[in-house]
C-alpha positions in Angstrom: 0.0 0.0 0.0 2.8 2.3 0.9 4.6 1.7 -2.4 1.4 2.4 -4.4 0.8 5.6 -2.4 4.5 6.7 -3.2 3.9 6.0 -7.0 0.6 7.8 -6.9 2.2 10.8 -5.2 5.2 10.8 -7.6 2.8 10.8 -10.6 0.8 13.5 -9.0 3.8 15.8 -8.5 5.0 15.2 -12.2 1.5 16.0 -13.5 1.3 19.2 -11.3 4.8 20.2 -12.4 3.9 19.9 -16.1 0.3 21.3 -15.9 0.2 23.9 -13.3 2.2 27.2 -13.6 1.8 30.5 -11.8 0.2 33.0 -14.1 -0.7 36.7 -13.8 -4.1 37.4 -12.4 -5.3 39.1 -15.5 -4.8 36.3 -17.9 -8.1 35.7 -19.6 -8.1 32.0 -19.8 -5.3 30.7 -17.5 -6.3 27.0 -17.3 -6.7 26.8 -21.1 -3.3 28.2 -21.6 -1.8 25.9 -19.1 -3.3 22.9 -21.0 -1.9 24.3 -24.3 1.5 24.9 -22.7 1.8 21.4 -21.1 2.5 19.3 -24.2 4.9 22.0 -25.4 6.7 21.9 -22.0 6.9 18.1 -22.0 8.1 18.0 -25.7 10.8 20.6 -24.9 12.1 18.5 -22.1 12.1 15.3 -24.1 13.7 16.9 -27.2 16.5 18.5 -24.8 17.2 15.0 -23.4 17.4 13.4 -26.9 19.8 16.2 -27.9 21.8 15.6 -24.7 22.2 11.9 -25.7 23.6 13.2 -29.1 20.7 11.7 -31.1 18.9 14.7 -32.5 19.2 18.4 -32.5 16.4 19.9 -30.5 15.3 22.2 -33.3 15.1 19.3 -35.6 12.8 17.7 -33.2 10.6 20.7 -33.0 10.4 20.8 -36.9 9.5 17.1 -37.0 6.5 17.6 -34.6 5.4 20.8 -36.3 5.1 19.0 -39.5 2.0 17.3 -38.1 0.1 20.5 -37.7 0.7 21.8 -41.2 -2.2 22.0 -43.5 -2.3 21.7 -47.4 -2.9 24.7 -49.6 -6.6 24.2 -49.9 -8.8 26.7 -51.7 -12.3 27.5 -50.3 -15.4 29.4 -51.5 -13.7 32.7 -50.6 -9.9 32.4 -51.3 -7.8 30.6 -53.8 -4.7 29.2 -52.3 -1.6 28.2 -54.3 2.0 27.4 -53.7 4.8 28.7 -55.9 8.3 30.2 -55.7 9.5 33.7 -55.9 13.1 33.7 -57.0 13.3 30.0 -55.8 11.9 30.9 -52.3 8.8 28.8 -51.6 5.6 30.9 -50.9 2.0 30.3 -50.3 -0.3 32.8 -52.0 -3.9 33.7 -51.0 -6.0 35.6 -53.6 -9.7 36.5 -53.0 -12.1 35.0 -55.4 -14.6 38.0 -55.5 -14.3 40.1 -58.5 -12.8 43.5 -58.0 -12.8 46.4 -60.5 -9.8 48.1 -58.7 -6.3 46.8 -57.9 -6.0 45.0 -54.5 -3.9 45.6 -51.5 -1.2 43.1 -50.6 0.3 41.8 -47.5 3.7 40.1 -47.5 3.8 38.0 -44.4 6.7 36.3 -42.6 6.1 33.5 -40.2 7.8 33.3 -36.8 9.5 30.4 -35.1 12.9 31.6 -33.8 14.5 31.4 -37.3 14.6 27.7 -36.6 11.0 26.2 -36.9 7.6 26.9 -38.5 6.2 27.5 -41.9 3.6 29.2 -43.9 1.7 25.9 -43.9 1.1 25.8 -40.1 -2.6 25.9 -39.3 -2.5 29.2 -37.4 -0.7 31.0 -40.2 -2.9 29.6 -42.9 -6.0 30.8 -40.9 -4.4 34.2 -40.4 -3.6 34.5 -44.1 -7.2 33.4 -45.1 -8.8 35.9 -42.9 -6.5 38.7 -44.0 -7.1 38.0 -47.7 -10.9 37.7 -47.1 -11.4 40.6 -44.8 -9.1 43.0 -46.6 -9.9 41.7 -50.1 -6.1 41.5 -50.3 -3.5 39.3 -51.9 -1.4 37.7 -49.1 2.0 36.2 -49.8 3.0 34.0 -46.9 6.8 33.3 -47.3 8.9 30.4 -46.3 12.7 30.5 -45.7 15.5 28.1 -44.9 15.8 27.4 -41.3 18.5 27.0 -38.6 20.2 24.9 -37.6 20.9 23.8 -41.2 21.1 27.3 -42.4 22.3 30.3 -40.4 22.1 34.2 -40.8 22.1 35.8 -43.3 20.4 32.9 -45.3 16.9 33.6 -43.7 17.2 37.3 -44.2 18.3 36.8 -47.9 15.6 34.3 -48.6 12.9 36.7 -47.4 14.4 39.8 -49.1 14.9 38.0 -52.4 11.2 36.8 -52.4 10.1 40.3 -51.5 12.1 41.9 -54.3 10.6 39.3 -56.7 7.1 40.0 -55.5 7.6 43.8 -56.0 8.5 43.5 -59.6 5.9 45.3 -61.8 5.1 42.3 -63.8 4.5 40.1 -60.8 2.3 42.7 -59.1 0.3 43.1 -62.2 -0.2 39.4 -62.6 -1.8 39.3 -59.1 -3.7 42.6 -59.6 -1.9 44.4 -56.8 -1.7 48.1 -56.4 2.0 49.0 -55.9 1.1 51.8 -53.6 -0.9 49.5 -51.1 1.7 46.9 -50.0 2.3 45.8 -46.3 5.3 43.9 -45.0 4.4 42.0 -41.8 5.5 39.2 -39.5 5.5 38.0 -36.0 8.3 37.2 -33.5 11.3 36.1 -35.7 9.1 37.0 -38.6 8.7 40.4 -37.1 12.5 40.7 -36.9 12.8 39.8 -40.6 9.9 42.1 -41.6 11.6 45.0 -39.8 15.0 44.1 -41.3 13.8 43.7 -45.0 11.8 47.0 -44.7 14.9 48.8 -43.7 16.9 47.3 -46.5 14.2 48.0 -49.0 14.2 51.7 -48.1 17.8 52.1 -49.2 17.7 49.7 -52.3 17.9 52.0 -55.4 17.1 49.0 -57.6 13.6 48.5 -56.2 11.2 51.3 -57.1 8.1 49.9 -55.3 8.4 50.4 -51.6 6.1 49.3 -48.7 3.3 51.6 -47.6 3.2 50.2 -44.2 5.0 47.6 -41.9 3.2 45.7 -39.3 5.3 43.9 -36.6 3.8 41.4 -34.0 5.9 41.0 -30.8 9.1 41.3 -32.9 12.6 40.2 -31.8 14.8 43.1 -32.7 18.1 43.0 -30.9 20.4 40.3 -29.2 22.8 42.7 -27.6 21.2 43.3 -24.3 19.4 40.3 -23.0 18.9 41.8 -19.5 16.0 44.3 -20.1 13.1 44.4 -17.7 11.0 42.2 -19.9 13.7 39.6 -20.0 13.9 39.8 -16.1 10.1 39.7 -15.5 9.1 37.1 -18.0 11.9 34.7 -18.0 9.8 31.8 -17.0 6.7 32.7 -19.0 4.9 29.9 -20.9 5.4 29.6 -24.7 8.7 31.6 -24.8 11.0 31.6 -21.8 14.3 33.6 -21.8 16.4 30.5 -22.1 14.5 29.3 -25.2 14.7 32.8 -26.8 18.4 32.9 -26.2 18.7 29.4 -27.8 16.8 30.7 -30.8 19.1 33.8 -31.1 22.3 31.7 -30.9 21.1 29.1 -33.3 20.3 31.9 -35.8 24.0 32.6 -36.0 25.7 29.2 -35.2 25.4 25.7 -33.6 28.4 26.7 -31.3 26.8 26.5 -27.9 29.5 28.9 -26.6 27.6 31.8 -28.1 24.4 30.7 -26.2 26.3 30.4 -23.0 27.8 33.9 -23.4 24.3 35.4 -24.3 22.7 33.8 -21.3 25.2 35.7 -19.0 24.9 38.8 -21.3 28.6 38.8 -21.9 28.9 38.3 -25.6 29.4 41.9 -27.0 33.1 42.9 -27.1 34.1 46.3 -26.0 35.0 47.6 -29.5 31.3 47.5 -30.1 30.3 49.4 -27.1 28.9 52.3 -29.2 26.0 50.0 -30.2 24.5 50.0 -26.8 23.1 53.5 -27.3 20.6 52.0 -29.7 19.3 49.4 -27.2 19.7 51.3 -23.9 16.3 50.6 -22.3 17.0 53.0 -19.5 16.4 55.9 -21.9 14.1 54.2 -24.5 11.5 52.6 -22.3 8.7 54.5 -20.7 9.0 55.0 -17.0 6.2 52.4 -16.2 8.3 49.7 -17.9 11.5 50.7 -16.2 10.0 50.8 -12.7 11.8 48.8 -10.1 14.6 48.0 -12.5 18.2 49.2 -12.4 20.1 49.4 -15.7 23.4 47.4 -15.5 26.3 48.8 -17.6 27.5 46.2 -20.2 30.0 43.6 -19.2 32.1 43.1 -22.3 32.9 39.6 -23.7 35.7 38.2 -25.6 36.1 39.4 -29.2 36.5 35.8 -30.3 32.8 35.1 -30.7 32.0 38.4 -32.6 34.8 37.6 -34.9 33.5 34.1 -35.5 29.9 35.0 -35.7 29.5 38.7 -36.5 25.9 38.3 -37.5 24.6 39.2 -34.0 26.1 42.7 -34.5 24.7 43.1 -38.1 21.7 45.5 -38.5 20.0 43.0 -40.8 19.8 40.7 -37.8 19.2 43.4 -35.2 17.0 46.1 -36.7 17.2 48.2 -33.6 20.9 48.9 -34.4 19.9 51.0 -37.4 21.0 54.7 -37.2 18.4 57.3 -36.9 19.1 58.5 -40.4 18.1 55.0 -41.6 14.9 54.8 -39.7 13.7 58.3 -40.7 12.3 57.3 -44.0 10.5 54.1 -42.8 6.8 53.8 -43.6 3.7 54.0 -41.3 4.3 51.3 -38.7 2.2 49.0 -36.5 3.8 47.4 -33.5 2.1 44.9 -31.2 3.7 44.1 -27.9 2.5 41.9 -24.9 3.1 42.7 -21.3 4.2 39.2 -20.4 6.7 38.6 -23.2 10.5 38.5 -23.0 10.5 40.4 -26.3 8.2 43.3 -25.0 11.0 45.8 -24.5 12.3 45.2 -28.0 9.1 46.3 -29.6 8.7 49.3 -27.2 12.2 50.5 -27.7 11.7 50.3 -31.5 8.4 52.4 -31.1 10.3 55.1 -29.2 13.2 55.2 -31.8 10.9 55.2 -34.7 8.8 58.1 -33.2 12.0 60.0 -32.3 12.9 59.6 -36.0 9.6 61.1 -37.2 8.0 57.9 -38.2 4.3 57.7 -37.5 3.6 54.6 -35.3 0.6 52.8 -33.9 1.5 50.9 -30.7 -0.9 48.3 -29.6 0.2 47.1 -26.1 -1.8 44.1 -24.8 -1.8 44.2 -20.9 -2.9 40.6 -20.6 -0.9 39.4 -23.7 1.9 36.9 -23.8 4.3 35.8 -26.6 2.5 33.5 -29.1 -0.9 34.8 -28.2 -1.7 35.2 -31.9 -0.8 31.6 -32.7 -3.6 29.8 -30.7 -7.1 30.1 -32.4 -8.6 28.3 -29.5 -7.8 31.2 -27.1 -10.1 34.3 -27.0 -7.0 36.6 -27.1 -6.1 35.2 -30.6 -9.3 36.7 -31.9 -8.8 40.0 -30.2 -5.3 40.5 -31.4 -6.2 39.3 -34.9 -9.2 41.6 -35.1 -7.1 44.6 -34.0 -4.3 43.8 -36.5 -6.6 43.2 -39.5 -8.8 46.3 -38.7 -5.7 48.5 -38.6 -4.5 47.1 -41.9 -8.0 47.7 -43.3 -7.9 51.3 -42.2 -4.4 52.2 -43.2 -3.5 50.0 -46.1 
């Protein structure tokens, strides 16, 4: 009897550990979020153990399991869905079926997943693209790109930028009936990073005559220099995206060398010769007071130049759009930024809002007080619909 009770107690503790997690009081559906997070938490631990045994890279395990929630390019009564390639980059294109006398808007969308996982075929991205195409009467191009750990920066950036340049060609826009003056570049998380980066690049590209009218960034990752901001401290153990997982995504973007991850976790990866870059990500001056409250800014502790010499990508503005000089930000288009209170990336988005406004860019900042990273990826949650409605309605009004 005693042994059975011990087994039962052990199972109960394990179940409680994986299911229950302390969440803020203002979360709308805490138990539903816990149930969503539980299989993700279990799988992450299993994948990490398999990686520890040297059998399979953790990101490859993620990619394998995500393939089961991909959906085929199925057209419906409202939208025609096809798959093709733009300059050899795979894309999924959504075109409304209703006839339209005028040219259509277009949204060029970049999926998230830490540059390591995800695709345009995931169910949540397919749903968002369908809704956007139908409700905006817009052509939606949902782009794929090669992923880490097999491919590292700048491959992801180059794939997205090459596909965007291809799409913006006059003949391609005409073939889809797109108005060249009504184009949005958008993305979430790592896709928000890529959206911000390619929009900056597009602005200074003299070979591309058609520019984006607006950019829309959903809880974007915008800098890996300072990983000790208030949002990193406050939300280090939040579900969906912990600080440790975000640091792993950042490091995998640049290399499989775990030494970079280790240095990033201790926030000692930027060498002293690049100290001038910290002014672009100094949260003590770029965050409003309510986000700084209770936090003391720590001056950078510089790391060895060896990592930056081997993997200079983490100091590259194409990987860290917050490192762009003010003169480069000045000409950027009308911008939408969504940030969530309970998100390690919250401060990245807010600092970008501050810097863009200081540079004269018109910005709509939608800060979700009960939001968390990945909130727009779970259609079974009410918050998904709130965030999606706000995003699509803003596009409808401004694009």
